[in-house]
Every structure is written in C-alpha cells, then in structure tokens.
Coordinates of C-alpha atoms (C1' of nucleotides) in Angstrom, one line a residue:
Chain H
M53 CA 29.6 -3.8 -14.1
S54 CA 31.9 -3.4 -11.5
A55 CA 30.6 -0.3 -10.0
Q56 CA 31.1 -0.1 -6.4
L57 CA 27.9 -0.7 -3.9
S58 CA 27.0 2.3 -1.9
E59 CA 26.3 2.3 2.3
Q60 CA 22.8 1.5 1.7
E61 CA 22.7 -1.1 -1.2
I62 CA 24.7 -3.1 0.2
V63 CA 22.3 -2.8 3.5
R64 CA 19.2 -3.4 1.4
R65 CA 21.5 -6.8 0.1
E66 CA 21.9 -7.7 3.6
N67 CA 17.7 -7.2 4.6
L68 CA 17.0 -9.4 1.3
Q69 CA 19.2 -12.1 2.6
K70 CA 17.9 -11.6 5.9
I71 CA 14.2 -12.0 4.3
L72 CA 14.8 -15.4 3.2
D73 CA 16.4 -16.4 6.3
L74 CA 13.0 -15.7 7.7
G75 CA 11.7 -17.8 5.3
I76 CA 10.1 -15.0 3.4
N77 CA 10.2 -14.9 -0.5
P78 CA 11.2 -11.1 -1.2
F79 CA 10.2 -11.4 -4.6
P80 CA 6.8 -14.2 -4.6
S81 CA 5.0 -15.1 -7.8
E82 CA 1.5 -15.6 -6.7
L83 CA -0.5 -12.7 -7.9
F84 CA -1.2 -10.6 -4.8
D85 CA -5.7 -9.5 -5.2
V86 CA -5.8 -5.9 -4.8
N87 CA -9.7 -4.7 -4.2
V88 CA -9.1 -1.3 -4.1
T89 CA -6.7 2.0 -4.9
A90 CA -5.7 4.2 -2.7
K91 CA -7.7 7.3 -4.0
E92 CA -11.0 5.4 -4.3
I93 CA -10.6 5.0 -0.7
K94 CA -9.3 8.8 -0.1
D95 CA -12.4 10.2 -2.1
N96 CA -15.2 7.9 -1.1
F97 CA -14.7 7.1 2.9
K98 CA -16.4 8.9 4.8
E99 CA -15.8 8.3 9.0
G100 CA -18.0 5.3 10.5
S101 CA -19.0 3.9 7.4
S102 CA -19.0 0.2 7.0
D103 CA -17.2 0.6 3.2
Y104 CA -13.5 -0.2 2.8
Q105 CA -13.7 -2.1 6.0
K106 CA -12.2 -5.3 4.1
I107 CA -9.6 -4.2 1.7
S108 CA -6.4 -5.5 0.3
L109 CA -4.3 -3.0 -2.0
A110 CA -0.5 -2.8 -2.8
G111 CA 2.1 -0.2 -3.9
R112 CA 5.1 0.9 -3.4
L113 CA 6.2 2.0 0.8
M114 CA 7.4 5.4 0.9
S115 CA 7.6 7.0 3.7
R116 CA 7.9 5.2 7.5
R117 CA 7.4 7.1 10.9
V118 CA 8.2 3.9 13.8
M119 CA 7.0 5.0 17.3
G120 CA 7.6 2.1 19.2
K121 CA 5.0 -0.6 19.0
A122 CA 3.3 1.1 15.9
S123 CA 3.8 3.1 13.1
F124 CA 2.4 5.0 10.1
A125 CA 3.8 5.2 6.9
G126 CA 3.0 5.9 3.4
L127 CA 1.7 3.3 1.0
E128 CA 2.0 4.9 -3.1
D129 CA 0.1 3.1 -6.0
S130 CA -0.8 4.2 -9.1
S131 CA -3.6 6.2 -7.7
G132 CA -1.6 8.0 -5.2
R133 CA -0.6 7.5 -1.7
I134 CA -2.2 6.9 1.8
Q135 CA -1.6 6.1 5.3
L136 CA -1.1 2.7 6.7
Y137 CA -1.0 2.4 10.5
V138 CA 0.5 -0.4 11.4
N139 CA 0.3 -1.4 15.0
R140 CA 2.8 -4.6 16.1
D141 CA 0.2 -6.7 18.1
E142 CA -2.5 -6.5 15.6
I143 CA -0.2 -8.0 12.4
C144 CA 1.4 -10.1 15.1
P145 CA -1.3 -11.4 17.2
D146 CA 0.9 -14.0 18.6
E147 CA 3.9 -14.8 21.0
N148 CA 6.7 -14.2 17.4
K149 CA 6.8 -10.6 16.7
D150 CA 9.2 -10.8 13.7
L151 CA 7.2 -9.6 11.2
Y152 CA 6.9 -6.2 12.7
N153 CA 10.3 -5.6 14.7
K154 CA 12.0 -7.5 12.5
V155 CA 10.3 -8.0 8.9
F156 CA 8.2 -4.2 8.8
K157 CA 10.6 -2.6 11.2
K158 CA 14.0 -2.8 9.9
L159 CA 14.0 -4.9 7.2
I160 CA 11.3 -3.6 4.2
D161 CA 13.1 -0.8 2.9
L162 CA 11.5 2.4 1.1
G163 CA 10.7 1.4 -1.9
D164 CA 9.4 -1.6 -1.6
F165 CA 6.8 -3.1 -2.9
I166 CA 4.0 -4.7 -0.5
G167 CA 0.5 -5.5 -0.2
V168 CA -1.3 -5.0 3.0
T169 CA -4.9 -6.0 3.9
G170 CA -7.2 -4.2 6.6
Y171 CA -9.7 -2.1 6.8
A172 CA -10.7 1.8 6.6
F173 CA -10.5 4.4 9.3
I174 CA -9.5 8.4 10.1
T175 CA -6.8 8.8 12.5
K176 CA -7.5 11.3 15.4
V177 CA -5.6 14.2 13.1
G178 CA -8.0 13.5 10.5
E179 CA -6.1 11.2 7.7
I180 CA -7.8 9.0 6.1
S181 CA -5.8 5.9 6.8
I182 CA -5.7 2.2 6.1
H183 CA -5.7 0.0 9.8
V184 CA -3.8 -2.8 8.1
S185 CA -4.3 -6.7 9.5
S186 CA -2.0 -7.9 7.3
I187 CA 1.6 -7.3 4.9
K188 CA 3.0 -8.3 2.6
V189 CA 6.3 -8.3 0.7
L190 CA 5.6 -8.5 -3.2
S191 CA 8.8 -7.1 -4.3
K192 CA 12.8 -6.1 -2.8
S193 CA 13.7 -2.7 -4.3
L194 CA 18.2 -3.0 -4.2
R195 CA 18.6 1.0 -4.4
P196 CA 17.6 4.0 -2.3
L197 CA 14.7 6.0 -3.7
P198 CA 15.6 10.0 -3.8
V199 CA 13.5 11.0 -0.7
V200 CA 11.1 13.6 -1.6
K201 CA 9.0 15.0 1.5
T202 CA 6.0 17.3 1.4
D203 CA 4.9 19.3 4.3
A204 CA 1.6 20.7 5.6
D205 CA 1.4 23.1 3.5
G206 CA 1.7 21.1 0.3
K207 CA 5.4 22.7 -0.7
V208 CA 7.7 19.7 -1.8
H209 CA 11.1 19.5 -0.3
D210 CA 14.4 18.1 -1.4
A211 CA 12.2 16.6 -5.1
V212 CA 14.4 16.0 -7.2
T213 CA 14.8 18.3 -10.1
D214 CA 18.1 17.3 -11.8
P215 CA 17.4 16.5 -15.4
E216 CA 20.4 14.5 -16.3
L217 CA 19.4 12.5 -13.6
R218 CA 14.7 13.1 -14.6
Y219 CA 15.7 11.7 -18.1
R220 CA 18.1 9.2 -18.1
Q221 CA 16.3 7.5 -15.1
R222 CA 12.5 8.6 -15.7
Y223 CA 11.1 5.6 -13.7
V224 CA 12.8 7.2 -10.6
D225 CA 11.4 10.8 -12.1
L226 CA 7.9 9.1 -12.3
I227 CA 8.4 7.3 -9.0
V228 CA 9.3 10.5 -7.0
N229 CA 7.6 13.4 -8.4
P230 CA 3.7 12.9 -9.2
N231 CA 3.3 15.6 -11.2
V232 CA 5.3 14.3 -14.0
R233 CA 3.4 11.0 -13.8
D234 CA 0.2 13.1 -14.6
T235 CA 2.0 14.9 -17.4
F236 CA 1.9 11.8 -19.0
K237 CA -1.7 10.6 -18.5
K238 CA -2.7 13.9 -20.4
R239 CA -0.7 13.0 -23.4
T240 CA -2.3 10.2 -23.3
Q241 CA -5.4 12.0 -22.8
M242 CA -5.3 14.0 -25.4
Y243 CA -4.2 11.3 -27.3
T244 CA -7.5 9.5 -26.9
S245 CA -9.2 12.7 -27.2
M246 CA -8.1 13.0 -31.0
R247 CA -9.0 9.1 -31.3
E248 CA -12.7 9.3 -30.1
Y249 CA -13.4 13.0 -32.5
L250 CA -11.7 11.1 -35.6
N251 CA -12.9 7.9 -35.5
A252 CA -16.9 9.8 -35.4
K253 CA -15.9 10.9 -38.1
D254 CA -15.4 7.2 -39.5
Y255 CA -11.6 7.9 -40.6
I256 CA -9.6 5.3 -39.6
E257 CA -6.4 4.9 -38.4
V258 CA -4.0 3.1 -39.6
E259 CA 0.2 2.2 -40.3
T260 CA 2.2 2.9 -42.7
P261 CA 6.6 2.2 -43.1
I262 CA 8.6 3.4 -40.5
L263 CA 11.3 1.9 -42.9
Q264 CA 11.6 3.9 -45.7
P265 CA 13.1 2.8 -49.3
L266 CA 12.7 6.3 -50.2
Y267 CA 12.1 9.6 -47.7
G268 CA 10.0 11.5 -48.6
G269 CA 7.0 14.4 -47.4
A270 CA 8.8 16.6 -45.7
A271 CA 12.4 18.4 -45.7
A272 CA 14.4 17.6 -43.2
R273 CA 17.6 15.1 -43.3
P274 CA 16.9 10.7 -42.3
F275 CA 18.6 8.2 -40.3
K276 CA 19.8 5.7 -42.8
T277 CA 20.2 2.2 -42.4
H278 CA 20.6 -0.5 -43.7
H279 CA 18.5 -4.3 -44.8
N280 CA 20.7 -7.2 -44.6
T281 CA 18.8 -9.7 -46.5
L282 CA 17.9 -7.0 -49.2
D283 CA 21.2 -5.2 -48.8
M284 CA 19.7 -2.6 -49.3
T285 CA 19.8 1.0 -48.2
L286 CA 16.6 2.2 -46.1
Y287 CA 15.6 5.4 -43.6
L288 CA 13.9 5.8 -41.3
R289 CA 10.2 7.8 -42.6
I290 CA 11.0 11.9 -41.7
A291 CA 7.1 11.9 -42.0
N292 CA 4.4 9.9 -43.2
E293 CA 2.5 12.0 -45.8
L294 CA 3.3 10.3 -49.2
Y295 CA 2.0 6.5 -48.1
L296 CA -1.0 8.2 -46.7
K297 CA -2.2 10.0 -49.9
R298 CA -1.1 6.7 -51.6
L299 CA -4.3 5.7 -49.2
I300 CA -6.6 8.1 -50.6
V301 CA -5.9 7.0 -54.2
G302 CA -6.5 3.5 -52.8
G303 CA -9.7 4.5 -52.0
F304 CA -10.1 5.4 -48.6
E305 CA -11.8 8.6 -47.9
G306 CA -10.4 9.7 -44.3
V307 CA -7.8 8.1 -43.0
Y308 CA -4.6 9.3 -39.8
E309 CA -2.1 7.5 -38.5
F310 CA 0.0 8.8 -35.6
S311 CA 3.4 8.5 -36.8
K312 CA 6.9 7.8 -34.8
D313 CA 8.9 10.5 -36.9
F314 CA 12.4 10.7 -37.2
R315 CA 15.0 13.6 -38.3
N316 CA 18.9 13.9 -38.3
E317 CA 19.1 17.0 -37.3
G318 CA 20.1 19.2 -33.8
M319 CA 18.4 18.7 -31.0
S320 CA 17.1 21.6 -28.7
R321 CA 13.9 21.9 -26.3
F322 CA 11.6 22.0 -29.2
H323 CA 13.4 19.4 -31.0
N324 CA 13.8 15.5 -30.3
P325 CA 15.6 13.2 -33.0
E326 CA 12.1 11.0 -33.0
F327 CA 9.1 12.6 -32.9
T328 CA 5.2 12.0 -33.3
Q329 CA 2.7 13.9 -35.2
I330 CA -0.8 13.2 -36.1
E331 CA -0.8 12.7 -40.1
L332 CA -4.8 13.5 -41.2
Y333 CA -5.9 13.3 -45.1
V334 CA -9.7 13.2 -46.5
A335 CA -10.9 13.3 -49.5
Y336 CA -12.8 16.0 -51.1
K337 CA -12.2 18.5 -48.8
D338 CA -10.0 22.3 -49.5
Y339 CA -7.8 24.0 -46.4
N340 CA -10.7 25.9 -45.5
W341 CA -12.4 23.0 -44.1
M342 CA -9.4 21.4 -42.6
M343 CA -8.9 24.6 -40.5
D344 CA -12.3 24.4 -39.2
L345 CA -11.0 20.9 -38.6
V346 CA -8.4 21.7 -36.6
E347 CA -10.1 24.8 -34.1
E348 CA -12.8 22.1 -33.6
M349 CA -10.5 19.0 -32.8
V350 CA -7.9 21.0 -31.3
E351 CA -10.8 23.0 -28.8
K352 CA -12.2 19.8 -27.8
V353 CA -9.2 18.3 -27.2
A354 CA -8.8 21.5 -24.5
M355 CA -11.9 21.0 -23.3
D356 CA -11.0 17.1 -22.5
M357 CA -8.6 17.9 -20.6
H358 CA -8.4 20.8 -19.0
G359 CA -12.7 21.3 -19.2
T360 CA -12.1 24.2 -20.3
T361 CA -10.9 26.1 -23.3
E362 CA -8.6 28.4 -21.3
V363 CA -4.7 26.9 -21.1
Q364 CA -2.4 28.3 -18.9
V365 CA 1.2 28.1 -20.4
G366 CA 3.9 29.5 -19.0
E367 CA 2.8 33.2 -18.2
H368 CA 0.1 32.6 -20.8
I369 CA -3.4 31.8 -20.8
I370 CA -4.2 30.8 -24.0
N371 CA -7.8 30.1 -25.1
F372 CA -8.9 27.6 -28.0
Q373 CA -12.2 28.5 -27.9
R374 CA -13.1 28.9 -32.1
P375 CA -12.9 30.8 -33.5
W376 CA -9.2 31.1 -33.8
K377 CA -7.8 34.2 -36.1
R378 CA -6.8 34.2 -39.6
F379 CA -4.5 35.7 -41.4
T380 CA -2.5 35.3 -44.5
M381 CA 1.1 35.5 -44.1
Y382 CA 1.4 38.9 -46.4
E383 CA -1.4 40.4 -43.9
A384 CA 0.3 38.7 -40.5
I385 CA 3.6 40.3 -42.1
E386 CA 2.1 43.6 -42.7
H387 CA 0.4 43.3 -39.0
F388 CA 4.0 43.2 -36.3
T389 CA 5.9 45.5 -39.5
G390 CA 3.4 47.7 -40.8
I391 CA 5.1 47.3 -44.2
D392 CA 2.9 45.5 -47.1
I393 CA 5.4 42.7 -49.8
S394 CA 2.7 41.3 -51.4
N395 CA 3.3 42.8 -54.9
M396 CA 7.3 43.0 -54.1
D397 CA 9.6 41.1 -56.1
E398 CA 12.4 39.5 -54.9
E399 CA 14.7 42.4 -54.7
E400 CA 12.6 44.4 -52.6
L401 CA 11.7 41.8 -50.8
R402 CA 16.1 41.4 -50.4
K403 CA 16.0 45.5 -49.4
T404 CA 13.2 45.0 -46.7
A405 CA 14.6 42.1 -44.7
K406 CA 17.6 43.8 -44.5
E407 CA 16.0 47.2 -43.0
L408 CA 13.8 44.7 -40.4
H409 CA 17.6 43.5 -39.6
V410 CA 16.0 39.6 -40.9
P411 CA 19.7 38.2 -41.2
I412 CA 19.6 36.5 -45.2
D413 CA 21.8 35.3 -47.6
K414 CA 22.2 35.6 -50.9
T415 CA 20.7 32.0 -51.6
M416 CA 17.3 32.8 -50.7
A417 CA 14.7 33.2 -53.4
K418 CA 11.8 35.1 -53.0
G419 CA 9.6 32.4 -51.0
K420 CA 12.8 31.6 -48.3
L421 CA 12.8 35.6 -48.0
I422 CA 9.1 35.8 -47.1
D423 CA 9.3 32.7 -45.0
E424 CA 12.1 34.6 -43.0
I425 CA 10.8 37.4 -42.6
F426 CA 7.6 35.4 -41.1
G427 CA 9.4 33.6 -39.2
E428 CA 11.7 36.1 -37.7
K429 CA 8.4 39.5 -36.8
C430 CA 5.7 37.6 -36.0
E431 CA 5.7 34.2 -35.4
A432 CA 6.8 34.3 -31.9
Q433 CA 4.1 36.9 -31.2
L434 CA 1.8 34.8 -31.5
I435 CA 0.7 33.4 -28.6
Q436 CA -3.7 32.4 -29.2
P437 CA -4.0 30.3 -31.4
T438 CA -4.0 31.3 -35.3
F439 CA -4.2 30.5 -38.5
I440 CA -1.2 31.2 -41.0
T441 CA -2.5 30.4 -44.5
D442 CA -1.4 31.4 -48.3
Y443 CA 2.2 29.7 -48.6
P444 CA 5.3 30.2 -50.8
I445 CA 4.9 28.2 -53.1
E446 CA 8.7 27.6 -53.2
M447 CA 8.9 25.2 -49.8
S448 CA 5.8 23.7 -50.3
P449 CA 6.4 21.1 -52.9
L450 CA 3.4 19.0 -51.9
A451 CA 0.5 21.5 -51.4
K452 CA -1.3 22.7 -54.6
K453 CA -0.9 26.1 -55.8
H454 CA -3.3 28.4 -54.5
R455 CA -6.9 29.0 -56.8
T456 CA -6.2 32.4 -57.3
K457 CA -3.5 34.0 -56.0
E458 CA -0.4 33.3 -58.2
G459 CA 2.9 32.1 -56.5
L460 CA 1.5 30.9 -53.4
V461 CA 0.1 27.8 -52.3
E462 CA -3.0 26.4 -50.2
R463 CA -1.2 25.9 -47.0
F464 CA -1.8 26.5 -43.6
E465 CA 0.4 26.8 -40.3
A466 CA -1.9 27.1 -36.9
V467 CA 1.0 29.0 -34.5
C468 CA 0.2 28.9 -30.8
N469 CA 3.0 29.9 -27.9
G470 CA 5.1 31.5 -30.2
K471 CA 5.4 28.1 -32.3
E472 CA 4.2 26.1 -35.2
I473 CA 1.8 23.6 -33.7
C474 CA 0.3 22.3 -37.3
N475 CA 0.7 22.2 -40.6
A476 CA -1.7 21.1 -43.7
F477 CA -2.9 21.7 -47.3
T478 CA -5.1 21.5 -50.0
E479 CA -3.2 18.2 -51.4
L480 CA -1.7 18.7 -54.6
N481 CA -2.9 15.5 -57.0
D482 CA -2.1 17.0 -60.5
P483 CA 0.8 14.5 -60.7
I484 CA 2.2 16.7 -63.3
D485 CA 2.5 19.5 -61.4
Q486 CA 3.6 17.4 -59.0
R487 CA 6.3 16.0 -60.9
E488 CA 7.7 19.5 -62.1
R489 CA 7.6 20.4 -58.6
F490 CA 9.5 17.3 -57.5
E491 CA 12.3 18.0 -60.6
A492 CA 12.2 21.5 -58.4
Q493 CA 13.5 20.5 -54.9
L494 CA 16.0 17.7 -57.9
E495 CA 17.8 21.5 -58.5
I496 CA 17.7 22.3 -55.0
G497 CA 19.3 19.3 -54.5
K498 CA 21.8 20.1 -56.3
R499 CA 23.3 23.2 -55.8
G500 CA 23.6 21.4 -51.8
D501 CA 20.5 21.5 -49.9
E502 CA 20.2 18.1 -47.7
E503 CA 16.6 18.6 -47.1
A504 CA 15.3 19.0 -50.5
M505 CA 12.9 16.3 -51.1
V506 CA 13.9 12.8 -53.9
L507 CA 11.4 11.8 -56.6
D508 CA 9.4 8.9 -55.7
E509 CA 8.6 7.6 -58.6
D510 CA 6.0 5.2 -57.1
F511 CA 4.2 8.5 -55.7
L512 CA 4.1 10.1 -59.2
R513 CA 3.1 6.5 -60.2
A514 CA 0.3 6.6 -57.6
L515 CA -0.9 9.8 -58.5
E516 CA -1.5 9.2 -62.2
Y517 CA -3.6 6.8 -60.8
G518 CA -5.8 9.8 -60.3
M519 CA -6.1 11.0 -56.5
P520 CA -9.5 12.7 -55.4
P521 CA -9.5 16.0 -54.4
T522 CA -7.8 16.1 -50.8
A523 CA -7.2 18.0 -47.3
G524 CA -3.8 17.2 -45.1
L525 CA -3.4 17.6 -41.7
G526 CA 0.1 17.4 -40.1
I527 CA -0.2 18.0 -35.9
G528 CA 3.2 18.2 -33.8
M529 CA 1.8 16.0 -31.1
D530 CA 4.8 16.9 -28.9
R531 CA 4.9 20.3 -29.6
L532 CA 0.7 20.3 -28.4
A533 CA 2.1 18.4 -25.5
M534 CA 3.8 21.0 -24.5
I535 CA 1.0 23.7 -24.5
M536 CA -1.3 21.4 -23.3
T537 CA 0.6 20.3 -19.7
N538 CA 2.5 23.3 -19.8
S539 CA 6.0 21.9 -20.4
N540 CA 8.9 24.0 -20.9
S541 CA 11.1 21.1 -23.1
I542 CA 10.1 18.9 -25.4
Q543 CA 12.0 16.4 -22.7
D544 CA 8.6 16.4 -20.5
V545 CA 6.6 15.4 -22.8
L546 CA 9.1 12.3 -24.2
F547 CA 9.3 9.7 -21.8
F548 CA 12.5 8.7 -22.6
P549 CA 14.0 11.5 -24.5
Q550 CA 17.4 11.4 -26.1
M551 CA 20.8 11.3 -24.6
K552 CA 24.0 11.1 -24.8
P553 CA 25.8 8.2 -23.3
E554 CA 26.6 8.5 -20.0
N555 CA 30.1 7.2 -20.3
N556 CA 31.8 5.5 -22.8
E557 CA 32.1 2.1 -21.6
E558 CA 28.1 2.0 -22.1
K559 CA 29.0 3.4 -25.4
N560 CA 31.5 0.4 -26.3
V561 CA 28.4 -2.3 -24.8
T562 CA 26.7 -3.0 -27.8
S563 CA 29.1 -3.2 -31.2
Chain X
rG238 C1' 28.3 24.2 -33.5
rA239 C1' 28.9 28.9 -30.8
rC240 C1' 28.8 31.2 -25.6
rC241 C1' 27.5 31.2 -20.8
rG242 C1' 26.1 28.2 -16.7
rG243 C1' 26.6 23.7 -13.8
rU244 C1' 28.9 18.5 -12.1
rU245 C1' 30.7 18.0 -3.6
rA246 C1' 27.6 12.0 0.6
rG247 C1' 22.3 7.7 -1.7
rC248 C1' 18.8 12.5 -2.4
rU249 C1' 18.8 18.3 -1.3
rC250 C1' 22.0 21.5 -0.8
rA251 C1' 26.4 24.7 1.4
rG252 C1' 32.1 25.1 1.3
rC253 C1' 35.0 32.4 2.5
rU254 C1' 41.2 35.5 -1.0
rG255 C1' 43.9 27.7 -2.0
rG256 C1' 45.0 25.3 4.5
rU257 C1' 43.6 19.4 3.8
rA258 C1' 34.5 17.8 3.9
rG259 C1' 29.9 20.2 6.4
rA260 C1' 24.2 20.5 6.8
rG261 C1' 19.1 18.5 6.4
rC262 C1' 16.9 14.4 4.7
rA263 C1' 17.8 9.2 3.3
rA264 C1' 20.8 4.8 6.2
rC265 C1' 23.1 2.2 11.1
rG266 C1' 22.0 1.9 17.1
rC267 C1' 19.2 2.7 20.8
rC268 C1' 13.6 4.6 22.5
rC269 C1' 9.3 5.9 21.7
rU270 C1' 1.2 2.1 20.6
rU271 C1' -2.4 8.0 16.3
rU272 C1' 2.1 9.9 13.6
rU273 C1' 2.6 13.1 9.8
rA274 C1' 8.7 17.2 6.6
rA275 C1' 7.3 12.7 13.4
rG276 C1' 10.2 13.0 17.9
rG277 C1' 14.9 12.2 21.1
rC278 C1' 19.8 10.0 21.4
rG279 C1' 24.2 8.2 19.4
rU280 C1' 26.9 6.3 14.2
rG281 C1' 29.1 5.8 9.9
rG282 C1' 29.3 7.0 4.8
rG283 C1' 33.1 11.4 -0.3
rC284 C1' 38.2 9.0 -6.8
rC285 C1' 34.5 16.6 -4.3
rC286 C1' 32.9 15.0 -13.2
rU287 C1' 38.0 12.5 -15.6
rG288 C1' 43.0 13.9 -17.5
rG289 C1' 47.1 16.5 -17.2
rG290 C1' 49.5 21.4 -15.2
rU291 C1' 50.9 25.3 -11.2
rU292 C1' 51.7 25.5 -5.9
rC293 C1' 54.8 23.4 0.5
rG294 C1' 49.7 22.6 -0.4
rA295 C1' 43.8 22.6 -4.9
rG296 C1' 36.6 20.7 -4.1
rC297 C1' 39.0 25.9 -4.7
rC298 C1' 43.4 28.8 -9.5
rC299 C1' 45.0 26.9 -14.7
rC300 C1' 44.9 24.0 -19.7
rA301 C1' 42.0 20.0 -22.1
rG302 C1' 38.1 16.6 -22.3
rA303 C1' 33.5 14.0 -20.7
rC304 C1' 27.7 14.8 -19.4
rC305 C1' 24.0 17.8 -18.3
rG306 C1' 21.1 22.6 -18.8
rG307 C1' 20.1 27.5 -20.9
rU308 C1' 21.3 31.1 -25.2
rC309 C1' 21.7 31.0 -30.1
rA310 C1' 22.8 28.8 -34.7
rC311 C1' 21.1 25.3 -37.7
rC312 C1' 15.9 22.7 -37.9
rA313 C1' 9.4 23.8 -42.0

RNA sequence: GACCGGUUAGCUCAGCUGGUAGAGCAACGCCCUUUUAAGGCGUGGGCCCUGGGUUCGAGCCCCAGACCGGUCACCA
C-alpha cells in the first residue's frame, strides 16, 4: 500500500487534522438520534404546517453551495436527498463563527456523514428543505466521490457509468447512482414476495449443505475444495436438489431454499460463477400442478414489485398475467420451423438440424439434437412467458418418464425474454429407474463429458426408503431479477459480481 | 478461448496527418444571507494501463501483456 495520495486526498486528511485541532471528534462513538428521513419530510411536509419543526436527521453531504453567510447543501440518507439551508448566525449564535466558517464551509467535505437538527420549510423557489440549527460531524470521508449532478429537467450529468468502477467499487456505485440502490431493493422485494407466497402455503424454508462430498442435481463442473481435518475433497454445490428430495423422503411435504450455487464455468452477462436459485419440492403433486404454481407466484411477484403484471424489459413489455402460453417442445419446434420432428429418428433429426443450419456434432444423440434445434430456433423468440414441456429423457436424469409419451420426461421450463427462467419436473421417485439413469450418466462421463452427473449412493438409499410422488422446481433468481428490474447484465443484479483481481500485487496478498 | 472496442486529472470526457496535455465538474484561494447542473475572479493538479520497439521526437504508429466491456464459443 504505497499508493501516492492525490491532491484531494491530501486535502481531506489535512481537513481531518484541522477538525481534530478544533477539538471535534470526526469519528464520534455516541449515537446520533435520528427522528425522520429525507423522504418522509419531502412526502408529507406542507407549507405553514407545524409538523417537522424539531427534526434530526443524518446522512452524507452530497452537494454544497456556499453564498457567503448562508449556504445550501444536499444531504442524502437511505431514503433520498433533501436540501439543507445553513445560516451562519443561526448555527453560530455567539461570537465564534468557526463552526460555519471553518467546519461547515471548509473542513467538511462532500461525502462526509453529518447529523443536523432544525425544522422543515419551503424555500422561495418552492423546494422543501431543512432550516438547520445545528450540525455535527459523524464520519469523515477521506476519498473524493465522483460528483454527479442532476439538472432541473432531471437530466443526470457526469453519471458514473464505467462498469469496472461500478462493479469493483459497488459502494461508490450505490452512493452515486440512486437507481442502483433501487434495483437491489427490488431484488429483495422479489425474495420477500416469494417467501410470502410459499409460506402462506405452509412450505418451509430450509438450509442444506453448500459443501458437499458429491456434487449433484445438475449438469455442471464444480468448484473443488479440501477439508483439512477430514482430509477429504469437498465440492461447492452446483444445486441442492438431491438434499431437498431427501427432506421430502424424511416427511416434509413442501420445502424450499434460496440456494447460492456455484458452477465452475464461463462467465457472461447471464452467468456468474456463484448465483442463486430457489428450489421448491412439493409432495403428491406433478409438473402440471407446478406450472400453475409458477404462473401464480411469478404473477404475484410482478404485481408486488410493479403494481401491474406488465414489466418493461428492454424494448419489450412482458406480461406475466396468467395463463401463460404452453407448448410441448415438439409443438414449439413445429411452430417456429414448420417441421414436425415428433416421430423422427436420430438420422432424420440430424438431417433436419443440418437443413435448419443448427450446428451439431457427431457425439450428439437424439435428445441433444432436439434440444439444439429448440435452443437455436425457438428459445430466443419466446419473449412473453411461455412454458415448454416434455423434454427428451437423455438430458433429464432426475425427471420422471412421461406418463404417456415414449422417450420424454415430465419436465417443463418457463422461457421469458428469450431465456430460461425456471426448470421443473415431476420428480423421479423410482429408485431402480433412478439408478439406471445415474449409470447412464456414468457412461457419458466415461466418454469424457465433464458435466455428467455422479452416482450418489446415499441419495439412492433415501429413494429406496420411498419418496412420495413429488413436483420440483428451480427458478434462477438472478435471471428473474434481471427481467423484473430491466437489467441487461447479471452483474447489475449482483452486489459484487465476480471480477479478476485488479493487479498482481493483490493476487499475491492472500496466498 | 476467439474476434471487436476501450483504458488520458478525483469523476465525465476531448486530444487532427506523430511536434511534448485540454474542457466541465470536483479541489484550493478570494467575493457573495433563499441557491439549485448557483454565480464571479484567480490557482494547482497527469507513470496519457504496463513493458518493449520505430522515430530527431510517441497519448497518437508497431509488438507483447494486464484489466474492462460487447459478440461468439462454452454453459440446462
């Protein structure tokens, strides 16, 4: 840490010292009793009202306009920004004008935390403001923040848009870009809305292991770590599916978990190495029932977040109102390509894929070919929420075989804005079938597919004790948050998206 | 991983066919008791991402690398 201080950082450290020299503690310990927020005052104060006449609030100083013996300033708390009016002779009624002339005008810097008392009033120009009677330094800021200004038309000037700064120093992004705070508040609202919905149905929220001796429940490469005492390899979970099903075996009839999962794969605006899914398992239900649940829950989420089922996403307006369109995968392919592939064998599928210019390779079997055709020709065109049902069995080793359709499983995904947002099945609860499916995965693994599932004997043992018929669901919370907040990148809905280290020094610090 | 684009003051950005660094905001000094992208006068601030090269001379051209973004590949 031998970085040279900038001119402005030096000035701020000098100001800190000068505050100390005046006998003021720039980092006081005692609480500052706040009795109101900026937003409350702005929402409720009326001209001439006797409300808000003895107020006390705290926040960051974000702007300051000094006009000689009086000043205006912008104070920002978590609810928003409010204007302060500071008059020299009112905050310094005695001879000593240091608090105004030195502390307020010079030594407090933009970004410092201050607490003020005073009363609400409306300025000549009509802005609800606080007439300040006392000021207290609550915490000093030693680094200059970017200064973002908003003009009378609401147009923002010099907004901090550099993605690297925004993601690496999210705290700065949050201070300076109020819409970013809103996005994350909305994300939390989304979680709350789902919890309400699921708790009202008496499903219980549970926690299952993140460190797992075997990784399962999805097809993905894991992060690997080591437990020293046990001297064993552990994996960060790629999914929690197999643990939640064990709980269904154990007698819970509805369980869900918001699960941080980890996949050791590429990154993109849709992929972060750690991400969140909600998984839900409900006994005695099937995938048709689960589709109804997804519709109802996501519709409620949209209503809770936006007050309407219509959500602007990029150039589209997406309407989550029930019912959503439902296509089988074959129907979807026929709808978008005009080709009915439902009775084709592998050779015919291969030929069809080539005709449709879908890139394929020799290792792809029937199921994979169908999935490729769907992915290339249909998925991106599904903007409004749509259920796609009945997937090829090869790609769904944890889903139950379709009750009537040979070669398919009872599985659906909801696609929205061209991307999958959820994945669900009628869960496979036949332990013998499940063992065979795992064994098929082992074969695929031996042929070099790094994402093939591993066989989990304990999970099979659990199934052998008997699992009730169960419907299971996974929703990508980050993907859904992107849609619900109109965010273009997963990085915009994660506080701290994964980044490479800033420099080599940093790389070596911890190891 | 491949291709394309980016990296210049604390922030947002200019910088021409190569001639030795600019603006606005922020900072510093002075003025100003209802301003609001406050205003006026003045001042300082730069490893131009890093390392090589070409050149009399490189922010600019060439090579290598770092990081960021986009697209693709990968990824249920």
